[in-house]
Coordinates of C-alpha atoms (C1' of nucleotides) and ligand atoms in Angstrom, one line a residue:
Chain Y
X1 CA 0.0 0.0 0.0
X2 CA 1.6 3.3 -1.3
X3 CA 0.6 6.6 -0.3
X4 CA 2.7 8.1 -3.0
X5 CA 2.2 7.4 -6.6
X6 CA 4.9 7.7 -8.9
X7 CA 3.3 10.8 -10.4
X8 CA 3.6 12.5 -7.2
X9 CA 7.1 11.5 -6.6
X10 CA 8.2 12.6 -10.0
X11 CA 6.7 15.7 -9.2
X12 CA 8.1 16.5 -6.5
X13 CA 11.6 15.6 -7.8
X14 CA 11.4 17.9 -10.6
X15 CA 10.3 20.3 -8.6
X16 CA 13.3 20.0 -6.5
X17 CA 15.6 20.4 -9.8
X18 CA 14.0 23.8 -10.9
X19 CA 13.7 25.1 -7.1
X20 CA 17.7 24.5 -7.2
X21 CA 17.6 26.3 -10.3
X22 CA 15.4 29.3 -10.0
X23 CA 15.4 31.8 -12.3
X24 CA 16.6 29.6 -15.7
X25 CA 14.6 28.0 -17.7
X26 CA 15.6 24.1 -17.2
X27 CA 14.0 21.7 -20.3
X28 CA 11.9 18.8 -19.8
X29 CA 15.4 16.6 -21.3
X30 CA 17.1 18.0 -18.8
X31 CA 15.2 17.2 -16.1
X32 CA 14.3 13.9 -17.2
X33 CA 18.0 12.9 -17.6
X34 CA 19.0 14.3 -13.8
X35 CA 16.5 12.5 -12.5
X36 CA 15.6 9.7 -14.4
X37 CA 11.9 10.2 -15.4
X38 CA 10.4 9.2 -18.4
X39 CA 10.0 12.1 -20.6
X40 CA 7.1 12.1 -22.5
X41 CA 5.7 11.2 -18.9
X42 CA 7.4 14.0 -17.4
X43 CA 6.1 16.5 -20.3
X44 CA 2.5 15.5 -19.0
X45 CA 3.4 16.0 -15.7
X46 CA 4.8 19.4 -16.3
X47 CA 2.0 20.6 -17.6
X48 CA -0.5 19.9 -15.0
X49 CA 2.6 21.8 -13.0
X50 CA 1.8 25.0 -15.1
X51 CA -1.9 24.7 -14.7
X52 CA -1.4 24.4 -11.1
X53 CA 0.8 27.7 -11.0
X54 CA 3.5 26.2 -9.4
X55 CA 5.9 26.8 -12.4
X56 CA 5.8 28.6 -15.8
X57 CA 7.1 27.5 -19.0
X58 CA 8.8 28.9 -22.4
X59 CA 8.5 27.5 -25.1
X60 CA 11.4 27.0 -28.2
X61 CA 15.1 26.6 -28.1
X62 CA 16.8 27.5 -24.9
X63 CA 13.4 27.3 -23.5
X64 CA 11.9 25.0 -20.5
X65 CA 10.3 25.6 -17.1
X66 CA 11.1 27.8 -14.2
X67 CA 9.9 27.4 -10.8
X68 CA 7.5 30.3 -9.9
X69 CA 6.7 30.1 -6.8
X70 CA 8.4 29.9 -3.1
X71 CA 10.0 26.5 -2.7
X72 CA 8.7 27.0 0.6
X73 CA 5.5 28.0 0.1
X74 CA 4.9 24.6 -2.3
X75 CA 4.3 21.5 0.2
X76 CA 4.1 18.1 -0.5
X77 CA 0.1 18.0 0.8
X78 CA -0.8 20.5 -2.2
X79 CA 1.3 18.0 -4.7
X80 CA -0.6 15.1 -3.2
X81 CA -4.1 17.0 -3.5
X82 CA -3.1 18.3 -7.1
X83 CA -2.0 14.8 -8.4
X84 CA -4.1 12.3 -6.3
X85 CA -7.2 14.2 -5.1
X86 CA -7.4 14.8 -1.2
X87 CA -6.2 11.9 1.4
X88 CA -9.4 9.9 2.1
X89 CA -9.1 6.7 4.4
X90 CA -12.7 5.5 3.0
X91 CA -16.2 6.3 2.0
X92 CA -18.2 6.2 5.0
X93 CA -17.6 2.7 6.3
X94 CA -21.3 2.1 6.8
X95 CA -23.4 2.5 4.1
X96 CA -26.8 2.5 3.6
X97 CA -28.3 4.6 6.8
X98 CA -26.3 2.3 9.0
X99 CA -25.1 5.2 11.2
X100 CA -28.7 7.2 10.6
X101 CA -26.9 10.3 12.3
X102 CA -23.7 10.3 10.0
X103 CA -22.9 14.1 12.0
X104 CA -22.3 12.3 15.6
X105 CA -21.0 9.2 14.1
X106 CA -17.9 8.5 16.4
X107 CA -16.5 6.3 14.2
X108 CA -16.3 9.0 10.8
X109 CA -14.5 11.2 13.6
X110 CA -12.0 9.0 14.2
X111 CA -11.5 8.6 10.7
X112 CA -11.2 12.0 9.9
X113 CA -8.8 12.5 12.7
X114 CA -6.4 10.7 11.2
X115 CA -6.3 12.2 7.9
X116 CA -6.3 15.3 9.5
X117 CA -2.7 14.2 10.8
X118 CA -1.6 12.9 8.0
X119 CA -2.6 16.4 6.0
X120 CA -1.1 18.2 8.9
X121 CA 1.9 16.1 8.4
X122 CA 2.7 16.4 4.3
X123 CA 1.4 20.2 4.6
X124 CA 5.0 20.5 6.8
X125 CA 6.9 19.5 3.7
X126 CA 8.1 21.8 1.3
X127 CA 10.0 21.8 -1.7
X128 CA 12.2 24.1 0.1
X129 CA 12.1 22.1 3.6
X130 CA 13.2 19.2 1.4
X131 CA 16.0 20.9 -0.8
X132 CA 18.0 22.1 2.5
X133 CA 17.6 18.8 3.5
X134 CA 19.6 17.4 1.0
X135 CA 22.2 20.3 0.9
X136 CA 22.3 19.6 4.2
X137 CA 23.1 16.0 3.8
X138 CA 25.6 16.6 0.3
X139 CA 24.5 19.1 -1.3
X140 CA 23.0 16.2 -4.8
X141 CA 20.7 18.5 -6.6
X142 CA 23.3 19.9 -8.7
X143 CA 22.4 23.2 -11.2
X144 CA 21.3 21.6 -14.2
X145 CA 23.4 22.5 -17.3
Chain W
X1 CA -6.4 9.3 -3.0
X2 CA -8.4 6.0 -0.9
X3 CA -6.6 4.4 2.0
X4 CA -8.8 1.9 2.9
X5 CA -9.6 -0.5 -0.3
X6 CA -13.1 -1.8 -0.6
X7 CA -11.8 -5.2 0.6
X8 CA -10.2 -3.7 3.9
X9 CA -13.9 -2.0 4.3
X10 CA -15.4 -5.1 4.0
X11 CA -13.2 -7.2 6.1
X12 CA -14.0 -5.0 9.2
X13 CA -17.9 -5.1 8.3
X14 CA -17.8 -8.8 8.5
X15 CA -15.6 -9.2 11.4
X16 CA -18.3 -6.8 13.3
X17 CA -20.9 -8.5 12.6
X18 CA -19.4 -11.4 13.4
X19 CA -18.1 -10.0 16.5
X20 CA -21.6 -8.8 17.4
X21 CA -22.7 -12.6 17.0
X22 CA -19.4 -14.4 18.8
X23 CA -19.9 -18.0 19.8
X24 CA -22.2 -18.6 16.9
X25 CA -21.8 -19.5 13.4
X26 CA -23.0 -16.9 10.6
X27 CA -23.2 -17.8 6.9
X28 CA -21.5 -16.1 4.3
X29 CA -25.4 -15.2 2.6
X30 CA -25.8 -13.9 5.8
X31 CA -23.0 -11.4 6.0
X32 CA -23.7 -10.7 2.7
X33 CA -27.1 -9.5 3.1
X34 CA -26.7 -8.0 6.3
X35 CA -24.0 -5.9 5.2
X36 CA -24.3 -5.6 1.7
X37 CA -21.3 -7.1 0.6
X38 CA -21.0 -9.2 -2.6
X39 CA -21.5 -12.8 -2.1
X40 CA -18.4 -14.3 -4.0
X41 CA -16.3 -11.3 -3.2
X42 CA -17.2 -11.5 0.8
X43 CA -16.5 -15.9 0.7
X44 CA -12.6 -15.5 -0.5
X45 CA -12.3 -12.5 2.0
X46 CA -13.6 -14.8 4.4
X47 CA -11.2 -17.3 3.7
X48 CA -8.5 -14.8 3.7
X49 CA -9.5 -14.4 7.2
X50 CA -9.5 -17.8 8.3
X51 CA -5.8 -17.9 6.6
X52 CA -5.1 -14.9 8.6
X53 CA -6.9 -16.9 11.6
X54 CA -9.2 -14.0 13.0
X55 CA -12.1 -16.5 12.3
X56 CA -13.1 -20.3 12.0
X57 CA -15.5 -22.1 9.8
X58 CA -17.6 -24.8 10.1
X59 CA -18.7 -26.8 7.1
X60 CA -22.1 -27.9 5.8
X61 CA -25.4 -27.0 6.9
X62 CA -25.9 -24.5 9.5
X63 CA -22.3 -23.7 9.1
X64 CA -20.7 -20.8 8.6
X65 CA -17.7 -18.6 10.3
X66 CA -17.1 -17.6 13.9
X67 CA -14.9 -14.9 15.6
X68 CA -11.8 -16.5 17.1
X69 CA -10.3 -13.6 18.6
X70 CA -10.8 -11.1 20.9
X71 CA -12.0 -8.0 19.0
X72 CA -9.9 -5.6 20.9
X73 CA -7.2 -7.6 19.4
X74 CA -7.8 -7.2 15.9
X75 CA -6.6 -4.0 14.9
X76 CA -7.6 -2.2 11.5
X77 CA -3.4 -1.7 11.3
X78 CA -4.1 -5.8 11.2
X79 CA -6.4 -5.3 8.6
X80 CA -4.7 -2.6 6.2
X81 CA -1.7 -5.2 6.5
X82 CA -3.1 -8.4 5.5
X83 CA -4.8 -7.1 2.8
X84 CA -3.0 -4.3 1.6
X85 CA 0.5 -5.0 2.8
X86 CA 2.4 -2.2 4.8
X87 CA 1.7 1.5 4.7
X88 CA 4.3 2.8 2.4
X89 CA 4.3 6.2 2.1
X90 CA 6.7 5.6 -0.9
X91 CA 10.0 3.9 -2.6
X92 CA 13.2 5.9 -1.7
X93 CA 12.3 9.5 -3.2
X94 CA 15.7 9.3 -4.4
X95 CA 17.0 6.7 -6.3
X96 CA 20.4 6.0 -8.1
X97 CA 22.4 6.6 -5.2
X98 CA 21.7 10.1 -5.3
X99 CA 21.4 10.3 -1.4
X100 CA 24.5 7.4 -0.7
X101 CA 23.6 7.4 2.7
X102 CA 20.7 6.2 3.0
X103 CA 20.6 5.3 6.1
X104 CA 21.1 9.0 7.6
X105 CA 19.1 10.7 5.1
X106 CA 16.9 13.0 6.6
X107 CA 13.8 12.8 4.3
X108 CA 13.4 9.0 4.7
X109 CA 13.5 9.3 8.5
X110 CA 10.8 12.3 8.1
X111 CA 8.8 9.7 6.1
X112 CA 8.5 7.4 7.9
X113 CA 7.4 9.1 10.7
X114 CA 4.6 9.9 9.0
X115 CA 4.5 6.3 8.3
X116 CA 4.5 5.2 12.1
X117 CA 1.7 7.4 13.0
X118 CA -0.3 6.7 10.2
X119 CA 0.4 3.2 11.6
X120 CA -0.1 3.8 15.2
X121 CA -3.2 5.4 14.7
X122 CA -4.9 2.5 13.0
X123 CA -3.7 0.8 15.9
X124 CA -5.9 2.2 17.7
X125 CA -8.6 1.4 16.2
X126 CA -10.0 -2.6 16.9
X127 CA -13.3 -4.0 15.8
X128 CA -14.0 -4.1 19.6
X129 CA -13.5 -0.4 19.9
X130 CA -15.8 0.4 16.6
X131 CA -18.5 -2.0 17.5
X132 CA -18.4 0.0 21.1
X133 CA -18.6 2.9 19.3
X134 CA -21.3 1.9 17.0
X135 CA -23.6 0.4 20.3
X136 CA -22.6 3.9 21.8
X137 CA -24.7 5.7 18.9
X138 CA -27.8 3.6 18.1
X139 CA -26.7 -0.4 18.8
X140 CA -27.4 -0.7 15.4
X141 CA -24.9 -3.7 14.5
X142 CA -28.1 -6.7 15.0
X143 CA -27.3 -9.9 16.2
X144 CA -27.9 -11.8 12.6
X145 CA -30.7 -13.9 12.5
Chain I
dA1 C1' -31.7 -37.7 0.2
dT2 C1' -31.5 -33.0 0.2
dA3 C1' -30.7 -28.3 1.1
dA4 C1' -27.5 -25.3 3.3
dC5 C1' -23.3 -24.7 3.9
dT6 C1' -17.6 -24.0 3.1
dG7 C1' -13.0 -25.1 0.3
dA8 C1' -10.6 -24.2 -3.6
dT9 C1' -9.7 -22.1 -7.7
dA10 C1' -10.3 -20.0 -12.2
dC11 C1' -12.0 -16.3 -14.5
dT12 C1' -13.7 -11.6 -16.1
dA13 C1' -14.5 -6.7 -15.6
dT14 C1' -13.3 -2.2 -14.2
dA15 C1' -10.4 1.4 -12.7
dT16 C1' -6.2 3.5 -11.9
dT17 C1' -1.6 4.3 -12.8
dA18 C1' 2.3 4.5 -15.9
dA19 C1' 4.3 5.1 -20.1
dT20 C1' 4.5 6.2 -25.4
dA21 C1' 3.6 8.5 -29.6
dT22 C1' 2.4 12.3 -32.7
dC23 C1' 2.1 16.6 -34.7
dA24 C1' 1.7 21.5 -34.6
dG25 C1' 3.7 25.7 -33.1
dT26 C1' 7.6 28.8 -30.9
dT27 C1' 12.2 30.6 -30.4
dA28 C1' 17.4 31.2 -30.4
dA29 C1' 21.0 31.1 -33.0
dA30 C1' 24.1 29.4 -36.9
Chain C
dT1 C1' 16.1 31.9 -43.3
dT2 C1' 16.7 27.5 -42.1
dT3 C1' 17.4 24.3 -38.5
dA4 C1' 17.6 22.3 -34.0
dA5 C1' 15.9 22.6 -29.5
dC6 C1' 12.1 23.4 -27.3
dT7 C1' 6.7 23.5 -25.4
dG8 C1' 1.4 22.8 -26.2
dA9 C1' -2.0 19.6 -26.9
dT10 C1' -3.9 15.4 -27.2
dA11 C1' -4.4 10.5 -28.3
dT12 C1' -3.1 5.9 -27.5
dT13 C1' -1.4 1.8 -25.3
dA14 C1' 0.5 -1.0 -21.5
dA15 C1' 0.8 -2.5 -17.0
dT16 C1' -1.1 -3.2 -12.6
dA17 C1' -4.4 -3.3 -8.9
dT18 C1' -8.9 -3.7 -7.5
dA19 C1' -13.5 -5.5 -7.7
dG20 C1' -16.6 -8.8 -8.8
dT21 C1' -18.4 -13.5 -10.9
dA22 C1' -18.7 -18.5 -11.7
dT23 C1' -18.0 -23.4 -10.9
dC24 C1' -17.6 -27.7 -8.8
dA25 C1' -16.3 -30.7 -5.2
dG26 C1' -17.0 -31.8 -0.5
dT27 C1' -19.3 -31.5 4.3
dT28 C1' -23.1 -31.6 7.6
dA29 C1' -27.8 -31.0 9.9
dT30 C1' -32.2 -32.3 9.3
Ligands
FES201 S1 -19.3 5.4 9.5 FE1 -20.6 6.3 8.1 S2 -22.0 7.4 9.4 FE2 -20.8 6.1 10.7
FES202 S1 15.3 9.7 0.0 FE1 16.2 7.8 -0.5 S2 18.1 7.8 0.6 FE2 17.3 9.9 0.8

DNA sequence: ATAACTGATACTATATTAATATCAGTTAAA
DNA sequence: TTTAACTGATATTAATATAGTATCAGTTAT
């Protein structure tokens, strides 16, 4: 059982390329070589990147993406929502007027308590919280180019 | 994004009402009806569970499967594992010995943190504390038949 | 003998995730 | 002004996981 899907994780790894390279375009190849994503995969990806505002793009030679936004201001809960939907742990375990008062059921609370942690938790994570991170361990995500 | 798969869902729907009818056989068709499960789907689950030995069966007529466990010692962390396997929040988010230390890295550790309280949340949480919970609201879980 | 059961296993359907492929259009620079 | 290096947009396929169905043999209470 993985919380992650590969989509995510890609994501969140090219993210970490451009946030070590703001302000330079960095192209899809690029990325896809440093960090070993497939690229017409990571083309897709990209794009749902843009439409979430996270990065911009331009387009032609010498072009590619550029981070727009805060590294720390991008957590990994927002990547999870924008790639997966929102953390659910299930439908309402009882269907069909079970639980009559669905509001007070104990058991929904519970439920929801946990994702509530696990949100709290991935909302801590940042692209920037991450990045320092890994100076901090050897400084890997090299400038691209 | 789902955590609990339908068959995890079911699982625990079974095991309370069988919990709610301990010492007694109840038929598959039973369960089935009672809680709405698919007939075929809910017998290999059920067999998965005798595997798992949280239940017996008894063959022939007026057979059917018991609880043979305490309920506050079947955990939905027991559940999530049997069927699903372990809560992974993901592979290394690194591969190809970018971080060569694995074992200090600082992002796996934060990881699985998230991991272990994901974990021992769902701990927590035993088909003797939900069908508690349930009695608490409206004792709706009926002894079946 | 028969109806009500489980054991075992094979199969199909559906949904989700992952990966590829194609072609049109843009831009920097030789 | 042509070309190579790019993105935009979208279609398609492959792989995997989840969900659901079907069948037949064997057991047991009545
Ligand atoms: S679990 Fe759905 S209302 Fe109680
Ligand atoms: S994330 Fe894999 S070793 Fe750091």
């Amino acid at each position: 059982m993985k919380v992650l899907t590969k989509k995510t994780d890609y994501a969140i790894r090219a993210l970490l390329t451009l946030a070590a390279n703001s302000g330079r375009y960095v192209s899809a190849k690029t990325i896809s070589e440093g960090q070993d994503i497939p690229y017409q995969f990571l083309r897709g990806l990209l794009q749902e990147l843009i439409r979430l505002e996270l990065i911009v793009s331009k387009e032609g030679s010498q072009g590619g993406v550029m981070i727009s936004r805060n590294p720390d201001e991008i957590s990994v809960k927002q990547l999870i929502e924008g790639f997966q939907g929102k953390v659910q742990v299930s439908e309402c375990m009882f269907r069909r007027q079970i639980c009559a008062n669905r509001a007070k059921c104990v058991l929904r609370h519970e439920i929801m308590r946990i994702e509530q942690v696990v949100n709290a938790e991935f909302e801590k994570i940042t692209i920037g919280s991450l990045l320092r991170n890994l100076d901090a361990i050897q400084g890997h995500i090299q400038p691209a180019v």
